[in-house]
Amino acid sequence: MILHKDFASVVGVRRIGKTSLVRVSFNDLKDNIIPLSINLGRLNGKNYSVEDFSRLFLEGVTDLIKNYTFVVKLPE
């Protein structure tokens, strides 16, 4: 369930610390926030397809699931 519909974007030229800024900001927050990070720099310039964006989005969701879930083997 999505409780908040907030959206933020950090843009700027390459190699100025955008990703570091976002990671530090999320680490400092006390709320139960799970960030979804998508590296749009991996898209080829301005000409990219919906499939390309969807692939990056799903990779981000997959990484998020791997980082914020755990598997426990239940006793038989």
Tab-separated table of N, CA, C and O in Angstrom:
chain	number	residue	atom	x	y	z
A	1	MET	N	0.853	-1.169	0.000
A	1	MET	CA	0.000	0.000	0.000
A	1	MET	C	0.906	1.242	0.000
A	1	MET	O	1.844	1.336	0.764
A	2	ILE	N	0.636	2.170	-0.845
A	2	ILE	CA	1.378	3.420	-0.896
A	2	ILE	C	0.631	4.451	-0.059
A	2	ILE	O	-0.504	4.778	-0.336
A	3	LEU	N	1.299	4.929	0.998
A	3	LEU	CA	0.655	5.892	1.884
A	3	LEU	C	0.969	7.329	1.498
A	3	LEU	O	0.189	8.220	1.731
A	4	HIS	N	2.143	7.536	0.937
A	4	HIS	CA	2.557	8.880	0.547
A	4	HIS	C	2.842	8.887	-0.946
A	4	HIS	O	3.351	7.919	-1.485
A	5	LYS	N	2.556	9.970	-1.578
A	5	LYS	CA	2.812	10.074	-3.011
A	5	LYS	C	3.869	11.136	-3.271
A	5	LYS	O	3.765	11.921	-4.194
A	6	ASP	N	4.892	11.147	-2.421
A	6	ASP	CA	5.972	12.114	-2.576
A	6	ASP	C	6.968	11.607	-3.615
A	6	ASP	O	7.204	10.416	-3.738
A	7	PHE	N	7.535	12.537	-4.343
A	7	PHE	CA	8.514	12.201	-5.367
A	7	PHE	C	9.626	13.240	-5.308
A	7	PHE	O	9.362	14.424	-5.142
A	8	ALA	N	10.846	12.779	-5.409
A	8	ALA	CA	11.986	13.698	-5.433
A	8	ALA	C	12.933	13.267	-6.534
A	8	ALA	O	13.073	12.085	-6.827
A	9	SER	N	13.561	14.243	-7.133
A	9	SER	CA	14.540	13.971	-8.171
A	9	SER	C	15.755	14.855	-7.922
A	9	SER	O	15.620	16.038	-7.625
A	10	VAL	N	16.932	14.263	-8.031
A	10	VAL	CA	18.172	15.018	-7.890
A	10	VAL	C	18.860	14.965	-9.246
A	10	VAL	O	19.187	13.890	-9.741
A	11	VAL	N	19.046	16.120	-9.842
A	11	VAL	CA	19.653	16.183	-11.172
A	11	VAL	C	20.869	17.091	-11.142
A	11	VAL	O	20.991	17.974	-10.297
A	12	GLY	N	21.763	16.862	-12.065
A	12	GLY	CA	22.963	17.685	-12.171
A	12	GLY	C	23.962	17.023	-13.093
A	12	GLY	O	23.755	15.909	-13.575
A	13	VAL	N	25.064	17.702	-13.304
A	13	VAL	CA	26.103	17.162	-14.173
A	13	VAL	C	26.737	15.954	-13.506
A	13	VAL	O	26.587	15.735	-12.301
A	14	ARG	N	27.487	15.195	-14.280
A	14	ARG	CA	28.109	13.975	-13.787
A	14	ARG	C	29.172	14.269	-12.734
A	14	ARG	O	29.831	15.283	-12.751
A	15	ARG	N	29.274	13.315	-11.779
A	15	ARG	CA	30.383	13.269	-10.825
A	15	ARG	C	30.435	14.443	-9.841
A	15	ARG	O	31.517	14.915	-9.497
A	16	ILE	N	29.256	14.914	-9.401
A	16	ILE	CA	29.267	15.987	-8.399
A	16	ILE	C	28.710	15.524	-7.055
A	16	ILE	O	28.619	16.318	-6.128
A	17	GLY	N	28.333	14.233	-6.948
A	17	GLY	CA	27.900	13.689	-5.678
A	17	GLY	C	26.406	13.560	-5.483
A	17	GLY	O	25.934	13.506	-4.339
A	18	LYS	N	25.647	13.480	-6.568
A	18	LYS	CA	24.186	13.364	-6.448
A	18	LYS	C	23.789	12.085	-5.702
A	18	LYS	O	22.994	12.130	-4.765
A	19	THR	N	24.361	10.967	-6.098
A	19	THR	CA	24.017	9.698	-5.470
A	19	THR	C	24.435	9.688	-4.007
A	19	THR	O	23.677	9.230	-3.136
A	20	SER	N	25.612	10.196	-3.707
A	20	SER	CA	26.071	10.259	-2.310
A	20	SER	C	25.138	11.112	-1.468
A	20	SER	O	24.804	10.753	-0.332
A	21	LEU	N	24.703	12.229	-1.997
A	21	LEU	CA	23.774	13.108	-1.289
A	21	LEU	C	22.474	12.377	-0.959
A	21	LEU	O	21.984	12.431	0.173
A	22	VAL	N	21.940	11.669	-1.933
A	22	VAL	CA	20.681	10.952	-1.724
A	22	VAL	C	20.861	9.837	-0.695
A	22	VAL	O	20.047	9.673	0.217
A	23	ARG	N	21.936	9.071	-0.797
A	23	ARG	CA	22.169	7.962	0.144
A	23	ARG	C	22.342	8.471	1.571
A	23	ARG	O	21.777	7.891	2.510
A	24	VAL	N	23.111	9.525	1.755
A	24	VAL	CA	23.296	10.084	3.097
A	24	VAL	C	21.974	10.615	3.630
A	24	VAL	O	21.639	10.419	4.799
A	25	SER	N	21.206	11.272	2.790
A	25	SER	CA	19.914	11.814	3.214
A	25	SER	C	18.977	10.709	3.687
A	25	SER	O	18.327	10.839	4.718
A	26	PHE	N	18.906	9.619	2.935
A	26	PHE	CA	18.034	8.518	3.336
A	26	PHE	C	18.527	7.843	4.607
A	26	PHE	O	17.736	7.420	5.443
A	27	ASN	N	19.839	7.741	4.765
A	27	ASN	CA	20.376	7.133	5.983
A	27	ASN	C	20.087	7.986	7.205
A	27	ASN	O	19.963	7.459	8.313
A	28	ASP	N	19.986	9.291	7.047
A	28	ASP	CA	19.722	10.195	8.170
A	28	ASP	C	18.252	10.258	8.563
A	28	ASP	O	17.926	10.692	9.662
A	29	LEU	N	17.358	9.844	7.673
A	29	LEU	CA	15.937	9.894	7.979
A	29	LEU	C	15.576	8.829	9.004
A	29	LEU	O	16.084	7.716	8.976
A	30	LYS	N	14.689	9.167	9.908
A	30	LYS	CA	14.280	8.233	10.950
A	30	LYS	C	13.010	7.473	10.590
A	30	LYS	O	12.674	6.505	11.232
A	31	ASP	N	12.289	7.915	9.586
A	31	ASP	CA	11.047	7.258	9.192
A	31	ASP	C	11.342	5.923	8.521
A	31	ASP	O	12.458	5.636	8.120
A	32	ASN	N	10.340	5.125	8.397
A	32	ASN	CA	10.469	3.845	7.708
A	32	ASN	C	10.330	4.068	6.208
A	32	ASN	O	9.300	3.807	5.616
A	33	ILE	N	11.406	4.552	5.622
A	33	ILE	CA	11.415	4.849	4.195
A	33	ILE	C	12.323	3.851	3.501
A	33	ILE	O	13.437	3.603	3.935
A	34	ILE	N	11.818	3.275	2.434
A	34	ILE	CA	12.622	2.375	1.621
A	34	ILE	C	12.797	3.043	0.262
A	34	ILE	O	11.843	3.177	-0.497
A	35	PRO	N	14.014	3.495	-0.039
A	35	PRO	CA	14.223	4.233	-1.286
A	35	PRO	C	14.370	3.312	-2.495
A	35	PRO	O	14.994	2.263	-2.427
A	36	LEU	N	13.775	3.718	-3.590
A	36	LEU	CA	13.951	3.033	-4.874
A	36	LEU	C	14.844	3.924	-5.722
A	36	LEU	O	14.496	5.057	-6.031
A	37	SER	N	16.005	3.410	-6.053
A	37	SER	CA	16.977	4.191	-6.814
A	37	SER	C	17.074	3.629	-8.233
A	37	SER	O	17.250	2.425	-8.422
A	38	ILE	N	16.962	4.514	-9.205
A	38	ILE	CA	17.073	4.127	-10.610
A	38	ILE	C	18.133	5.014	-11.248
A	38	ILE	O	18.034	6.228	-11.213
A	39	ASN	N	19.151	4.396	-11.831
A	39	ASN	CA	20.216	5.141	-12.481
A	39	ASN	C	19.827	5.419	-13.929
A	39	ASN	O	20.051	4.601	-14.818
A	40	LEU	N	19.237	6.583	-14.153
A	40	LEU	CA	18.801	6.934	-15.509
A	40	LEU	C	19.963	7.229	-16.442
A	40	LEU	O	19.790	7.288	-17.658
A	41	GLY	N	21.143	7.389	-15.881
A	41	GLY	CA	22.329	7.584	-16.708
A	41	GLY	C	22.641	6.372	-17.565
A	41	GLY	O	23.375	6.470	-18.542
A	42	ARG	N	22.073	5.232	-17.199
A	42	ARG	CA	22.282	4.025	-17.994
A	42	ARG	C	21.444	3.996	-19.258
A	42	ARG	O	21.650	3.149	-20.125
A	43	LEU	N	20.497	4.927	-19.372
A	43	LEU	CA	19.726	5.030	-20.610
A	43	LEU	C	20.576	5.746	-21.652
A	43	LEU	O	21.375	6.613	-21.334
A	44	ASN	N	20.389	5.401	-22.889
A	44	ASN	CA	21.211	5.965	-23.958
A	44	ASN	C	20.700	7.333	-24.388
A	44	ASN	O	19.919	7.450	-25.314
A	45	GLY	N	21.158	8.372	-23.702
A	45	GLY	CA	20.789	9.731	-24.083
A	45	GLY	C	19.300	9.979	-23.996
A	45	GLY	O	18.620	9.517	-23.113
A	46	LYS	N	18.789	10.738	-24.940
A	46	LYS	CA	17.371	11.103	-24.944
A	46	LYS	C	16.514	10.109	-25.707
A	46	LYS	O	15.302	10.164	-25.646
A	47	ASN	N	17.143	9.224	-26.450
A	47	ASN	CA	16.390	8.260	-27.253
A	47	ASN	C	16.406	6.897	-26.581
A	47	ASN	O	17.300	6.099	-26.785
A	48	TYR	N	15.408	6.648	-25.753
A	48	TYR	CA	15.304	5.351	-25.123
A	48	TYR	C	13.855	4.903	-25.185
A	48	TYR	O	12.940	5.694	-25.288
A	49	SER	N	13.677	3.608	-25.112
A	49	SER	CA	12.336	3.045	-25.251
A	49	SER	C	11.701	2.845	-23.882
A	49	SER	O	12.374	2.872	-22.853
A	50	VAL	N	10.419	2.605	-23.901
A	50	VAL	CA	9.696	2.280	-22.670
A	50	VAL	C	10.261	0.987	-22.092
A	50	VAL	O	10.388	0.839	-20.873
A	51	GLU	N	10.648	0.065	-22.953
A	51	GLU	CA	11.225	-1.197	-22.493
A	51	GLU	C	12.538	-0.964	-21.757
A	51	GLU	O	12.804	-1.615	-20.751
A	52	ASP	N	13.368	-0.028	-22.259
A	52	ASP	CA	14.633	0.289	-21.587
A	52	ASP	C	14.373	0.839	-20.188
A	52	ASP	O	15.005	0.428	-19.209
A	53	PHE	N	13.445	1.784	-20.084
A	53	PHE	CA	13.118	2.360	-18.784
A	53	PHE	C	12.521	1.299	-17.863
A	53	PHE	O	12.886	1.212	-16.686
A	54	SER	N	11.632	0.476	-18.405
A	54	SER	CA	11.007	-0.579	-17.604
A	54	SER	C	12.050	-1.546	-17.060
A	54	SER	O	11.965	-1.985	-15.909
A	55	ARG	N	13.036	-1.878	-17.881
A	55	ARG	CA	14.107	-2.784	-17.449
A	55	ARG	C	14.870	-2.178	-16.278
A	55	ARG	O	15.116	-2.846	-15.267
A	56	LEU	N	15.237	-0.905	-16.376
A	56	LEU	CA	15.949	-0.241	-15.285
A	56	LEU	C	15.088	-0.160	-14.030
A	56	LEU	O	15.575	-0.354	-12.913
A	57	PHE	N	13.813	0.148	-14.205
A	57	PHE	CA	12.902	0.226	-13.070
A	57	PHE	C	12.815	-1.121	-12.360
A	57	PHE	O	12.917	-1.205	-11.134
A	58	LEU	N	12.643	-2.196	-13.129
A	58	LEU	CA	12.536	-3.526	-12.538
A	58	LEU	C	13.841	-3.966	-11.881
A	58	LEU	O	13.816	-4.643	-10.852
A	59	GLU	N	14.980	-3.575	-12.440
A	59	GLU	CA	16.261	-3.862	-11.794
A	59	GLU	C	16.340	-3.163	-10.438
A	59	GLU	O	16.807	-3.741	-9.456
A	60	GLY	N	15.874	-1.913	-10.387
A	60	GLY	CA	15.854	-1.176	-9.127
A	60	GLY	C	14.950	-1.830	-8.095
A	60	GLY	O	15.314	-1.956	-6.926
A	61	VAL	N	13.780	-2.276	-8.522
A	61	VAL	CA	12.845	-2.949	-7.617
A	61	VAL	C	13.438	-4.273	-7.134
A	61	VAL	O	13.354	-4.614	-5.954
A	62	THR	N	14.079	-5.007	-8.037
A	62	THR	CA	14.705	-6.279	-7.663
A	62	THR	C	15.793	-6.059	-6.626
A	62	THR	O	15.869	-6.785	-5.625
A	63	ASP	N	16.645	-5.054	-6.821
A	63	ASP	CA	17.689	-4.738	-5.843
A	63	ASP	C	17.075	-4.346	-4.506
A	63	ASP	O	17.566	-4.738	-3.441
A	64	LEU	N	16.006	-3.570	-4.551
A	64	LEU	CA	15.323	-3.140	-3.338
A	64	LEU	C	14.802	-4.348	-2.560
A	64	LEU	O	14.985	-4.455	-1.347
A	65	ILE	N	14.186	-5.280	-3.261
A	65	ILE	CA	13.652	-6.481	-2.616
A	65	ILE	C	14.784	-7.304	-2.000
A	65	ILE	O	14.672	-7.797	-0.878
A	66	LYS	N	15.892	-7.428	-2.708
A	66	LYS	CA	17.033	-8.186	-2.183
A	66	LYS	C	17.592	-7.537	-0.922
A	66	LYS	O	18.013	-8.226	0.005
A	67	ASN	N	17.613	-6.223	-0.874
A	67	ASN	CA	18.210	-5.514	0.253
A	67	ASN	C	17.286	-5.380	1.455
A	67	ASN	O	17.752	-5.193	2.573
A	68	TYR	N	15.983	-5.440	1.258
A	68	TYR	CA	15.050	-5.174	2.344
A	68	TYR	C	14.174	-6.354	2.726
A	68	TYR	O	13.189	-6.193	3.421
A	69	THR	N	14.519	-7.554	2.276
A	69	THR	CA	13.794	-8.743	2.686
A	69	THR	C	14.807	-9.794	3.109
A	69	THR	O	15.990	-9.687	2.830
A	70	PHE	N	14.343	-10.783	3.783
A	70	PHE	CA	15.226	-11.884	4.166
A	70	PHE	C	14.459	-13.189	4.065
A	70	PHE	O	13.232	-13.218	4.095
A	71	VAL	N	15.214	-14.250	3.939
A	71	VAL	CA	14.614	-15.572	3.818
A	71	VAL	C	15.027	-16.360	5.053
A	71	VAL	O	16.193	-16.391	5.424
A	72	VAL	N	14.061	-16.971	5.661
A	72	VAL	CA	14.336	-17.800	6.841
A	72	VAL	C	13.830	-19.195	6.556
A	72	VAL	O	12.700	-19.379	6.106
A	73	LYS	N	14.682	-20.174	6.811
A	73	LYS	CA	14.254	-21.557	6.626
A	73	LYS	C	13.461	-21.960	7.867
A	73	LYS	O	13.974	-21.908	8.989
A	74	LEU	N	12.227	-22.354	7.657
A	74	LEU	CA	11.364	-22.764	8.751
A	74	LEU	C	11.656	-24.227	9.113
A	74	LEU	O	11.954	-25.043	8.241
A	75	PRO	N	11.555	-24.550	10.400
A	75	PRO	CA	11.759	-25.952	10.802
A	75	PRO	C	10.679	-26.844	10.194
A	75	PRO	O	9.539	-26.429	10.036
A	76	GLU	N	11.062	-28.048	9.860
A	76	GLU	CA	10.097	-28.982	9.252
A	76	GLU	C	9.341	-29.750	10.302
A	76	GLU	O	9.717	-29.944	11.382
